[in-house]
Tab-separated table of C-alpha atoms in Angstrom:
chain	number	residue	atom	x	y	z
A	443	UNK	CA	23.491	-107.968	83.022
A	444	UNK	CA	22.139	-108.995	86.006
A	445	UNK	CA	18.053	-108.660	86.246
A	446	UNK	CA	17.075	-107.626	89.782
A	447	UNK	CA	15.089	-109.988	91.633
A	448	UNK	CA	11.386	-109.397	91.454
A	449	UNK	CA	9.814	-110.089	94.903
A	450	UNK	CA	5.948	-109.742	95.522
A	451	UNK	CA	4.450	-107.467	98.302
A	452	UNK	CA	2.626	-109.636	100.300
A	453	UNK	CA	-0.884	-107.843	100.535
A	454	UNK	CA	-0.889	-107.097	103.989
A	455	UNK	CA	-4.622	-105.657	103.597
A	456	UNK	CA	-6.458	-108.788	102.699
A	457	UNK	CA	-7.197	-110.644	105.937
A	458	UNK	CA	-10.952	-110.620	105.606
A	459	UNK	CA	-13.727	-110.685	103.199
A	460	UNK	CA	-15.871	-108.712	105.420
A	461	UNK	CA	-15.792	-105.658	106.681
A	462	UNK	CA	-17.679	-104.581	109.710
A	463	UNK	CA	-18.889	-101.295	110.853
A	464	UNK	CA	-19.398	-100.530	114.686
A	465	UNK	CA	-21.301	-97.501	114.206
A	466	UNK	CA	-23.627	-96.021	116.794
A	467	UNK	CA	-24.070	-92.473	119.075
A	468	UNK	CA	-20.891	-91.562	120.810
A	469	UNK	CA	-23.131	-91.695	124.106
A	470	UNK	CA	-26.394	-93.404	124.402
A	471	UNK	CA	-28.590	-90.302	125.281
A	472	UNK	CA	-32.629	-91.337	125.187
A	473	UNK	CA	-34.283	-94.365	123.794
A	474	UNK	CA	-35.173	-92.112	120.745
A	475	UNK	CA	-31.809	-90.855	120.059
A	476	UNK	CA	-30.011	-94.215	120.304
A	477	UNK	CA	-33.366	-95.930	117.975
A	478	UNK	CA	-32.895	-93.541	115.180
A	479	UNK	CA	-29.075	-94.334	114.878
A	480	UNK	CA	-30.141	-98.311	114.819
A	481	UNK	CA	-32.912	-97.871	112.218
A	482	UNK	CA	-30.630	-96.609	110.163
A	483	UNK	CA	-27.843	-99.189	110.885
A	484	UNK	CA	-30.380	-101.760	110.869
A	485	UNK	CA	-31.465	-100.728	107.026
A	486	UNK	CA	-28.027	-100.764	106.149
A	487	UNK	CA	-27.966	-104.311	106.168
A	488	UNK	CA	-24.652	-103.599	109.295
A	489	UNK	CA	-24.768	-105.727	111.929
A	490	UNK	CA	-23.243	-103.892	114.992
A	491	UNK	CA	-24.512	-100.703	116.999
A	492	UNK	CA	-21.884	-99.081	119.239
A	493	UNK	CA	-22.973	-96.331	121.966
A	494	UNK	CA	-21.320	-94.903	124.809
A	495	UNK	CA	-23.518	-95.877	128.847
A	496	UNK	CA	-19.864	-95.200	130.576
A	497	UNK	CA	-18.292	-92.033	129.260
A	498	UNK	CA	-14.558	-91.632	130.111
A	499	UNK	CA	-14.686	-88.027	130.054
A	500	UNK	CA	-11.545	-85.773	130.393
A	501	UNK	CA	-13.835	-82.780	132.472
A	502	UNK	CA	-15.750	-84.239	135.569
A	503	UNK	CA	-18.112	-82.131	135.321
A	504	UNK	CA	-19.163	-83.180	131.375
A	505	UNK	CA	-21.931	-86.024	130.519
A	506	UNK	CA	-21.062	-88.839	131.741
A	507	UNK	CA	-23.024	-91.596	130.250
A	508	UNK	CA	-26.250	-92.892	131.075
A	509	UNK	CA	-24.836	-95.965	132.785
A	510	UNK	CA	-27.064	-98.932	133.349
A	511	UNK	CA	-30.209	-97.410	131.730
A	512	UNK	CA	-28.174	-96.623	128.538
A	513	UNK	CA	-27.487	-100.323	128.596
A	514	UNK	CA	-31.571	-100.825	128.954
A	515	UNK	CA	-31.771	-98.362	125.860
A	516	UNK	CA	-28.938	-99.940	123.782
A	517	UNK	CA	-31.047	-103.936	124.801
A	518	UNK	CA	-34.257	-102.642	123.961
A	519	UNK	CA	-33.580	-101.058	120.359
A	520	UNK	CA	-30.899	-103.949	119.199
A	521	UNK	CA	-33.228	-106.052	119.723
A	522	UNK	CA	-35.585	-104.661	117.953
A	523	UNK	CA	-33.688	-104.256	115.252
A	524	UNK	CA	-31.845	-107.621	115.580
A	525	UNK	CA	-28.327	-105.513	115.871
A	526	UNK	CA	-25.515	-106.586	117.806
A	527	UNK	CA	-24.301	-104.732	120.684
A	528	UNK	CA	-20.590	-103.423	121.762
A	529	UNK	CA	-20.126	-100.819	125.010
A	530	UNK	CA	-17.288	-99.633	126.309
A	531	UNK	CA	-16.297	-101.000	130.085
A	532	UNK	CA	-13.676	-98.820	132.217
A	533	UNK	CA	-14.315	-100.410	135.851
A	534	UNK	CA	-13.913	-103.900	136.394
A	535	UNK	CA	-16.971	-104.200	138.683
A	536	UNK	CA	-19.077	-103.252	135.237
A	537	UNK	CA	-17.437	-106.104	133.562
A	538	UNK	CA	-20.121	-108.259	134.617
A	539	UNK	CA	-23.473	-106.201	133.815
A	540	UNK	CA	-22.219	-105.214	129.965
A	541	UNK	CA	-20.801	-108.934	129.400
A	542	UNK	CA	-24.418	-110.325	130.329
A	543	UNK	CA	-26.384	-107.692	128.160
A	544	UNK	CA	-23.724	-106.769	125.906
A	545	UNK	CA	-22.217	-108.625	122.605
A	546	UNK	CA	-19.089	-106.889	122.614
A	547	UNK	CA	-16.996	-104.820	125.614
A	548	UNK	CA	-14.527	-102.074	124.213
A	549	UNK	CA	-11.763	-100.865	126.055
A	550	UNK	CA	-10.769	-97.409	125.591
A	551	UNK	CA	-8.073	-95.343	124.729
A	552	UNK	CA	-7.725	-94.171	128.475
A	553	UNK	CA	-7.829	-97.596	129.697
A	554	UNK	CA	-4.705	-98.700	126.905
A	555	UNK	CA	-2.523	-100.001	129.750
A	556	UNK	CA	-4.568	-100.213	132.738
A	557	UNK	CA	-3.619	-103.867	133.399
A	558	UNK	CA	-5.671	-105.086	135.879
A	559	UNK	CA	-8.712	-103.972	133.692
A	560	UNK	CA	-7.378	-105.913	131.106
A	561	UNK	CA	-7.017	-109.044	132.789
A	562	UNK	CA	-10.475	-108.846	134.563
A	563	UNK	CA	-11.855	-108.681	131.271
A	564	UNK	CA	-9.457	-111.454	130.333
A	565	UNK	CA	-10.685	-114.005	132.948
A	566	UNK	CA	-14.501	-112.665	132.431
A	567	UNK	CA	-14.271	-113.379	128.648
A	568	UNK	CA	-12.378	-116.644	128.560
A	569	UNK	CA	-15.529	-119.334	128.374
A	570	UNK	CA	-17.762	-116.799	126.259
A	571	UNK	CA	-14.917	-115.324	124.328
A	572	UNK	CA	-16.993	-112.362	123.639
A	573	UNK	CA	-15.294	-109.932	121.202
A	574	UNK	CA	-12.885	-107.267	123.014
A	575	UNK	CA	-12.466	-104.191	121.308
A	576	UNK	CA	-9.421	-102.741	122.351
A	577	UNK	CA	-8.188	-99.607	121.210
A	578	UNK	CA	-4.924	-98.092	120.749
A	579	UNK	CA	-3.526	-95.880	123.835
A	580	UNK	CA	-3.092	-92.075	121.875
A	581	UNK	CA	0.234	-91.907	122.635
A	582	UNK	CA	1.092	-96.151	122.741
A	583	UNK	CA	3.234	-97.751	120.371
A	584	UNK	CA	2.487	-100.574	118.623
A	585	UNK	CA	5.012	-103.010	120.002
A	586	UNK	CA	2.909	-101.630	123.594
A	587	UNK	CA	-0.379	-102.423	122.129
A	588	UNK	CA	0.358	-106.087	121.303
A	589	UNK	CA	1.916	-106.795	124.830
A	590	UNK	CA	-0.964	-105.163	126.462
A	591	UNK	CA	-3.706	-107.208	124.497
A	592	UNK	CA	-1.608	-110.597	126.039
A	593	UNK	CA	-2.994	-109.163	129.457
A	594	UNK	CA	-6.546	-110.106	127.994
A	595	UNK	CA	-5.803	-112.846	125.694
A	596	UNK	CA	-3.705	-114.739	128.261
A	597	UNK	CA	-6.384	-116.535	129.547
A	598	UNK	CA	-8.013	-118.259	126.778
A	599	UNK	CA	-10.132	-114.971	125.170
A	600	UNK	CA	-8.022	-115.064	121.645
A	601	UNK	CA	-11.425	-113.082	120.293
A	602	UNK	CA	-10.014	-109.680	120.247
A	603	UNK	CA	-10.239	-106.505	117.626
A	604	UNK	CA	-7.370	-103.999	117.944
A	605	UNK	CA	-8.810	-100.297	117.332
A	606	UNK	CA	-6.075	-97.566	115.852
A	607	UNK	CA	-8.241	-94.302	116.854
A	608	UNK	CA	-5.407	-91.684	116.583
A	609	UNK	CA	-2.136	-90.518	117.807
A	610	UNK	CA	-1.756	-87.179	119.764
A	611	UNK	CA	0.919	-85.315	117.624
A	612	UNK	CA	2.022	-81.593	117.274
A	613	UNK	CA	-0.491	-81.476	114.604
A	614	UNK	CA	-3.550	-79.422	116.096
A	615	UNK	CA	-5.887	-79.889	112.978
A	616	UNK	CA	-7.283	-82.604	113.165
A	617	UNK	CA	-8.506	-84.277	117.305
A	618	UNK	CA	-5.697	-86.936	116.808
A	619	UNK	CA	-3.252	-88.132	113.769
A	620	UNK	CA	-4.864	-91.503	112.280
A	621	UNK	CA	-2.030	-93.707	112.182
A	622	UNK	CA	-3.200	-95.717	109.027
A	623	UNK	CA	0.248	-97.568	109.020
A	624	UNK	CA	-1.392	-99.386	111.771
A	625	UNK	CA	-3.377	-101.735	109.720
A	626	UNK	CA	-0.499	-103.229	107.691
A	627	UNK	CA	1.585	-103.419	110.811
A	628	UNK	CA	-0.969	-105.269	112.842
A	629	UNK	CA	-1.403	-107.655	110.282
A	630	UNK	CA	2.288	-108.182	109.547
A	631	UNK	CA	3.299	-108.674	113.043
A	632	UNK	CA	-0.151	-110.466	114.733
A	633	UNK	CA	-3.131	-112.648	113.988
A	634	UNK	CA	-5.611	-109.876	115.430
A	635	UNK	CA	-8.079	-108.180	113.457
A	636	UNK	CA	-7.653	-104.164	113.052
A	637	UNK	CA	-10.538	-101.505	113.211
A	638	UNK	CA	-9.976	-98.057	112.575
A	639	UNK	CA	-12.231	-95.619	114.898
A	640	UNK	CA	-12.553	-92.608	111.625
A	641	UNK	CA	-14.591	-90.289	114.078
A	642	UNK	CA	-12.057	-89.523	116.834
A	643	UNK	CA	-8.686	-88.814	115.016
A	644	UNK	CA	-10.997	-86.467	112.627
A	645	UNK	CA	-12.810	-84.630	115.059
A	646	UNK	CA	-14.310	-82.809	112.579
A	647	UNK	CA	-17.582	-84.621	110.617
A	648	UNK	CA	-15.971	-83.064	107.707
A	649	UNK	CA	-13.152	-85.501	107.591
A	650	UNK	CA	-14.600	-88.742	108.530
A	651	UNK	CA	-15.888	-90.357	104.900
A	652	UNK	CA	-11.961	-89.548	103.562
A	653	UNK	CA	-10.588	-91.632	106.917
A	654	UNK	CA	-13.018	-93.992	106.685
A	655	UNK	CA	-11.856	-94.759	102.801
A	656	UNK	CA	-8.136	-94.220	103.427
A	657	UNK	CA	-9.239	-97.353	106.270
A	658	UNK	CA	-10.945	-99.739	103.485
A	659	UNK	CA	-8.259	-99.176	101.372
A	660	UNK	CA	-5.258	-99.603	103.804
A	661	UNK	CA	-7.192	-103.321	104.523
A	662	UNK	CA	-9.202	-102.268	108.048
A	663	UNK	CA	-10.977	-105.565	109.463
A	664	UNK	CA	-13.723	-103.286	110.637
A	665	UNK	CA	-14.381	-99.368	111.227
A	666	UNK	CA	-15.928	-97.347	113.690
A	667	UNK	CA	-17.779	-94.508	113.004
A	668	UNK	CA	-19.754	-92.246	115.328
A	669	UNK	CA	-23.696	-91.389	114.161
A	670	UNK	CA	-25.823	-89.144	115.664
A	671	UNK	CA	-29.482	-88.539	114.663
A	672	UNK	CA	-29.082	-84.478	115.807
A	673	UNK	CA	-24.991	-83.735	116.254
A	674	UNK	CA	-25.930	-80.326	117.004
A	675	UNK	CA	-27.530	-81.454	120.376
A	676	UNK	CA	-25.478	-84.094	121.037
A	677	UNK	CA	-24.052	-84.524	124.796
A	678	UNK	CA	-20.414	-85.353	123.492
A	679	UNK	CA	-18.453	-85.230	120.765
A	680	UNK	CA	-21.068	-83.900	118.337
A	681	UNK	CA	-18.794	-82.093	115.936
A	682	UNK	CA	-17.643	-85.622	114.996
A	683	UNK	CA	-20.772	-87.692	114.089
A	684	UNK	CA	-22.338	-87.846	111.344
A	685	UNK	CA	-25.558	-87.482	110.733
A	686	UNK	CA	-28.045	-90.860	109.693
A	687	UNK	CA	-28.311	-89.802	106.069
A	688	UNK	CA	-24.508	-88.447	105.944
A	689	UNK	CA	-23.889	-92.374	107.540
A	690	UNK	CA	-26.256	-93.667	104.804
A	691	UNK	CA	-24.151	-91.822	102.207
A	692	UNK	CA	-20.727	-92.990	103.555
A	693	UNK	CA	-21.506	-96.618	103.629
A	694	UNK	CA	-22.876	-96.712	99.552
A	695	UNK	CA	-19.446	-95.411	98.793
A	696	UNK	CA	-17.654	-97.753	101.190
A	697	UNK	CA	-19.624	-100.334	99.677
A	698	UNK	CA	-18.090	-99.624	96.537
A	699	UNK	CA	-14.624	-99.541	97.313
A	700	UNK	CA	-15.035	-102.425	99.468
A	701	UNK	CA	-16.462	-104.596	96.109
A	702	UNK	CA	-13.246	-103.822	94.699
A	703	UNK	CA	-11.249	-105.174	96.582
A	704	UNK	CA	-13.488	-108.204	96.559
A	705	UNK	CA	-14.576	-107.427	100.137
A	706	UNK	CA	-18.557	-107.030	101.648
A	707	UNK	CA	-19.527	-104.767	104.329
A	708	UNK	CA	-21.418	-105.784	107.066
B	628	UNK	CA	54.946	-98.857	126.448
B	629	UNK	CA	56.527	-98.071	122.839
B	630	UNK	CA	57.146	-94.248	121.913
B	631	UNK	CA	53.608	-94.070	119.657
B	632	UNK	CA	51.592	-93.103	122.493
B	633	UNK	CA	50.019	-97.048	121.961
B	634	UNK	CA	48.548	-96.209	118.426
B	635	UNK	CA	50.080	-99.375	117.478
B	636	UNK	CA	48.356	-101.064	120.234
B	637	UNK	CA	44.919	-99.132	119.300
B	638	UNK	CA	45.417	-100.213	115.954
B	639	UNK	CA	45.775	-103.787	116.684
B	640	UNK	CA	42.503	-104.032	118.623
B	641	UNK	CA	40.484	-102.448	115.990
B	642	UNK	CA	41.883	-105.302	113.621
B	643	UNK	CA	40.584	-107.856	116.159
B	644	UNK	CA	36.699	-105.782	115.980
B	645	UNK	CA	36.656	-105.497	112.577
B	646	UNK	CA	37.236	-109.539	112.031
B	647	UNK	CA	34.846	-110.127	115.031
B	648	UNK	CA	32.212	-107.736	113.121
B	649	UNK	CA	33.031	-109.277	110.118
B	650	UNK	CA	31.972	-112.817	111.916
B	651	UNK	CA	29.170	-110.811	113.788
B	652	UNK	CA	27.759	-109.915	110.888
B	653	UNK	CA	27.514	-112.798	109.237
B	654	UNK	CA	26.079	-114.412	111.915
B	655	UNK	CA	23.447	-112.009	112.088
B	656	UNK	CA	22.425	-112.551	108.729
B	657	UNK	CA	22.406	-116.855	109.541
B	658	UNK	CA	20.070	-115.803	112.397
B	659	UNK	CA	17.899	-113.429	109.946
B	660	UNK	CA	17.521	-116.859	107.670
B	661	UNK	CA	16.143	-118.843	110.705
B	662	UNK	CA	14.083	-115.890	111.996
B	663	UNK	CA	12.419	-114.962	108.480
B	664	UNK	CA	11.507	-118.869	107.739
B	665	UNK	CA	10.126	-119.541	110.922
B	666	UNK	CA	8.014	-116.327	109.968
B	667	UNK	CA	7.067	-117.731	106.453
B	668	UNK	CA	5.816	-121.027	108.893
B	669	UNK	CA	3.745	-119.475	111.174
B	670	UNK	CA	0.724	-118.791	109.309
B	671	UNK	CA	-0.062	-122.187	109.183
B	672	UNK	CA	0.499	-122.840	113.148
B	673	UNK	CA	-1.739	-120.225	113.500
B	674	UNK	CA	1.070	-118.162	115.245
B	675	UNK	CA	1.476	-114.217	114.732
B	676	UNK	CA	5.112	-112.736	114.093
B	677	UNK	CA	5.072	-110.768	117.147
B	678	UNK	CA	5.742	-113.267	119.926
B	679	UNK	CA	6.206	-111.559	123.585
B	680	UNK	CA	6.928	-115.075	125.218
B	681	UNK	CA	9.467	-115.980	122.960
B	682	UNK	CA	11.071	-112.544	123.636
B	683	UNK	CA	11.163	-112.913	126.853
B	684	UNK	CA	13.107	-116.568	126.667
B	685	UNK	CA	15.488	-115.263	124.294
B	686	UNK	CA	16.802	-112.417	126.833
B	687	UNK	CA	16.330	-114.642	129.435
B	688	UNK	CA	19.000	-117.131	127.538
B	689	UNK	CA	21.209	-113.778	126.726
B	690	UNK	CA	21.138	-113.253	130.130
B	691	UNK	CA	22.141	-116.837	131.427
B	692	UNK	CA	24.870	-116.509	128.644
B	693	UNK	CA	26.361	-113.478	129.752
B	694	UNK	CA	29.532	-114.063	131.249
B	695	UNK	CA	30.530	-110.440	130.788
B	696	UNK	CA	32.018	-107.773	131.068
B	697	UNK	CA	28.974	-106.303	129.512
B	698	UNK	CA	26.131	-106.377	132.060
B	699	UNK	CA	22.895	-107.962	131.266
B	700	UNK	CA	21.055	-104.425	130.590
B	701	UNK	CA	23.471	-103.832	127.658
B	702	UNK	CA	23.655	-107.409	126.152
B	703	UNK	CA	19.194	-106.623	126.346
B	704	UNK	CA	19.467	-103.487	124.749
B	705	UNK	CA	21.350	-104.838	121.977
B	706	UNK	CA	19.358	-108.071	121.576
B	707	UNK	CA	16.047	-105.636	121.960
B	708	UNK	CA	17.462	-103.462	118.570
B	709	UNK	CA	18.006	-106.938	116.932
B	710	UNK	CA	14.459	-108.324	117.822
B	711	UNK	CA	12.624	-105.131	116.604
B	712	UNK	CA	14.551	-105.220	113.247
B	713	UNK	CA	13.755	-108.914	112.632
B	714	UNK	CA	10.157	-108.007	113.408
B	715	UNK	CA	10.046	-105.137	110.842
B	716	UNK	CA	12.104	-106.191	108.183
B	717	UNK	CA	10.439	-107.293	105.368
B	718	UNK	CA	9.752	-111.010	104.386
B	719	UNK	CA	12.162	-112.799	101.566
């Protein structure tokens, strides 16, 4: 008899040894607000602080982002706190202000296939190569993702994280569907690193620490995770953040899980 | 035309697909081979699997080989299916 051939699964999760956390406010709201959220990163031992100073926001009429003084805010606390900084950019005549201030420009879900964005921030990044992180359109394939990020890699800017942040789907509860398959895809078919945003496809704080596991596990590069020292009062998407000490929390167990698998968070 | 309606005839030309399948598929599979060692090499160029440049060449050279009487759109479509298989199927 015949034995059948025993092939090993490539481990598509183990790219990295690190794993990094962008966490941070959804929007930068008051020096004190965004502070509290990079204390609390900062005594992590993380080394990234995300908030929101240009809020793509579905209702004109909602918050929408402090704008240049959020980027004052988000400058004076990392700082401070020696974090690094990422922002999202969704006009290319901002491209300019957050590359000079900023460590890292993200490009949202809204902005997926907005081309000429993309290349601006293409030709902008090329000397620097400051990261891009460049999230997944909600309802983009992957195959559309990868030919998008060309548009910003196509001029010399290789430095670029691809961010799965949920799919819409006919399932109403949960924000978005968290397309975890993502992670072993992107690795399999391109040499970017993957984040998983936890906090938008939940949409519920509830949710986010099982995501954010589910993300480790799958073999994430990095996460994203919304924090919000009071998500009661917060001036967008406050059912989703966590709170500092739920954060605090979250990142002992993802610690653990990380050590597992022989991987640090940082 | 002979009194079987041209069932005879029908039946002919489906010999002639199913020996050019036979060769099609085979010569699918001898493209697979290439396709699945080049992606066991490109690790160490520091190249990833998904290639949109080299897409584009290849149905640029399916179109420059089309001498019909498919048209260039279906000849793509086909060679699109093919591509996206050869990107998802798993290595050897």
């Amino acid at each position: 008899m015949r034995r059948a051939r025993y092939a090993k699964i490539p481990d598509l999760g183990a790219r990295t040894d690190e794993i990094t956390i962008f966490a941070g406010p959804c929007s930068i709201e008051s020096l004190e607000q965004f502070d509290a959220v990079a204390e609390t990163v900062a005594h992590l031992g993380l080394s990234w602080i995300r908030g929101g100073a240009f809020k793509p926001r579905t209702n004109l009429h909602s918050f929408q982002g402090l704008g240049e003084q959020a980027l004052q805010i988000m400058n004076e606390s990392s700082s401070k706190h020696g974090l690094k900084t990422l922002t999202e950019v969704m006009d290319s005549e901002h491209i300019k202000l957050v590359q000079d201030c900023c460590d890292g420009i993200q490009i949202g879900s809204r902005n997926f296939q907005n081309f000429s964005l993309l290349r601006d921030i293409g030709i902008a990044t090329a000397e620097s190569k400051t990261m891009v992180l460049f999230k997944r359109g909600f309802a983009g394939t992957i195959a559309e993702w990868l030919s998008a990020a060309e548009y910003i890699t196509q001029h010399g800017n290789d430095n670029v994280v691809l961010c799965e942040r949920g799919l819409r789907t006919f399932e109403t509860a949960t924000r978005f569907t968290l397309d975890i398959s993502a992670v072993p895809v992107i690795h399999k078919q391109s040499l970017f690193p993957i984040c998983i945003d936890v906090s938008h496809p939940a949409g519920q704080r509830d949710l986010v620490p099982s995501l954010a596991k589910a993300a480790i596990a799958a073999g994430a590069d990095s996460l994203m995770i919304e924090v919000h020292p009071d998500p009661q009062k917060a001036l967008s998407d406050g059912a989703q953040q966590l709170t500092p000490e739920q954060f605090e929390d979250l990142v002992l167990e993802l610690r653990d899980i990380a050590a597992v698998l022989g991987k640090k968070i940082v | 035309m002979a009194d079987d309606n041209g069932l005879a005839e029908i039946q002919e030309h489906r010999n002639a697909i199913d020996e050019i399948d036979a060769r099609i598929v085979a010569l699918i599979n001898e493209r697979a081979l290439h396709s699945l060692k080049i992606r066991s090499l490109k690790p160490n160029a520091n190249m990833g699997l998904y290639d949109p440049q080299r897409e584009a060449e290849i149905l640029q050279k399916v179109r420059q080989n089309n001498e019909g009487p498919l048209y260039n759109e279906h000849l793509c479509e086909i060679y699109t299916a093919l591509l996206k298989v050869m990107k998802e199927a798993p290595s050897l």
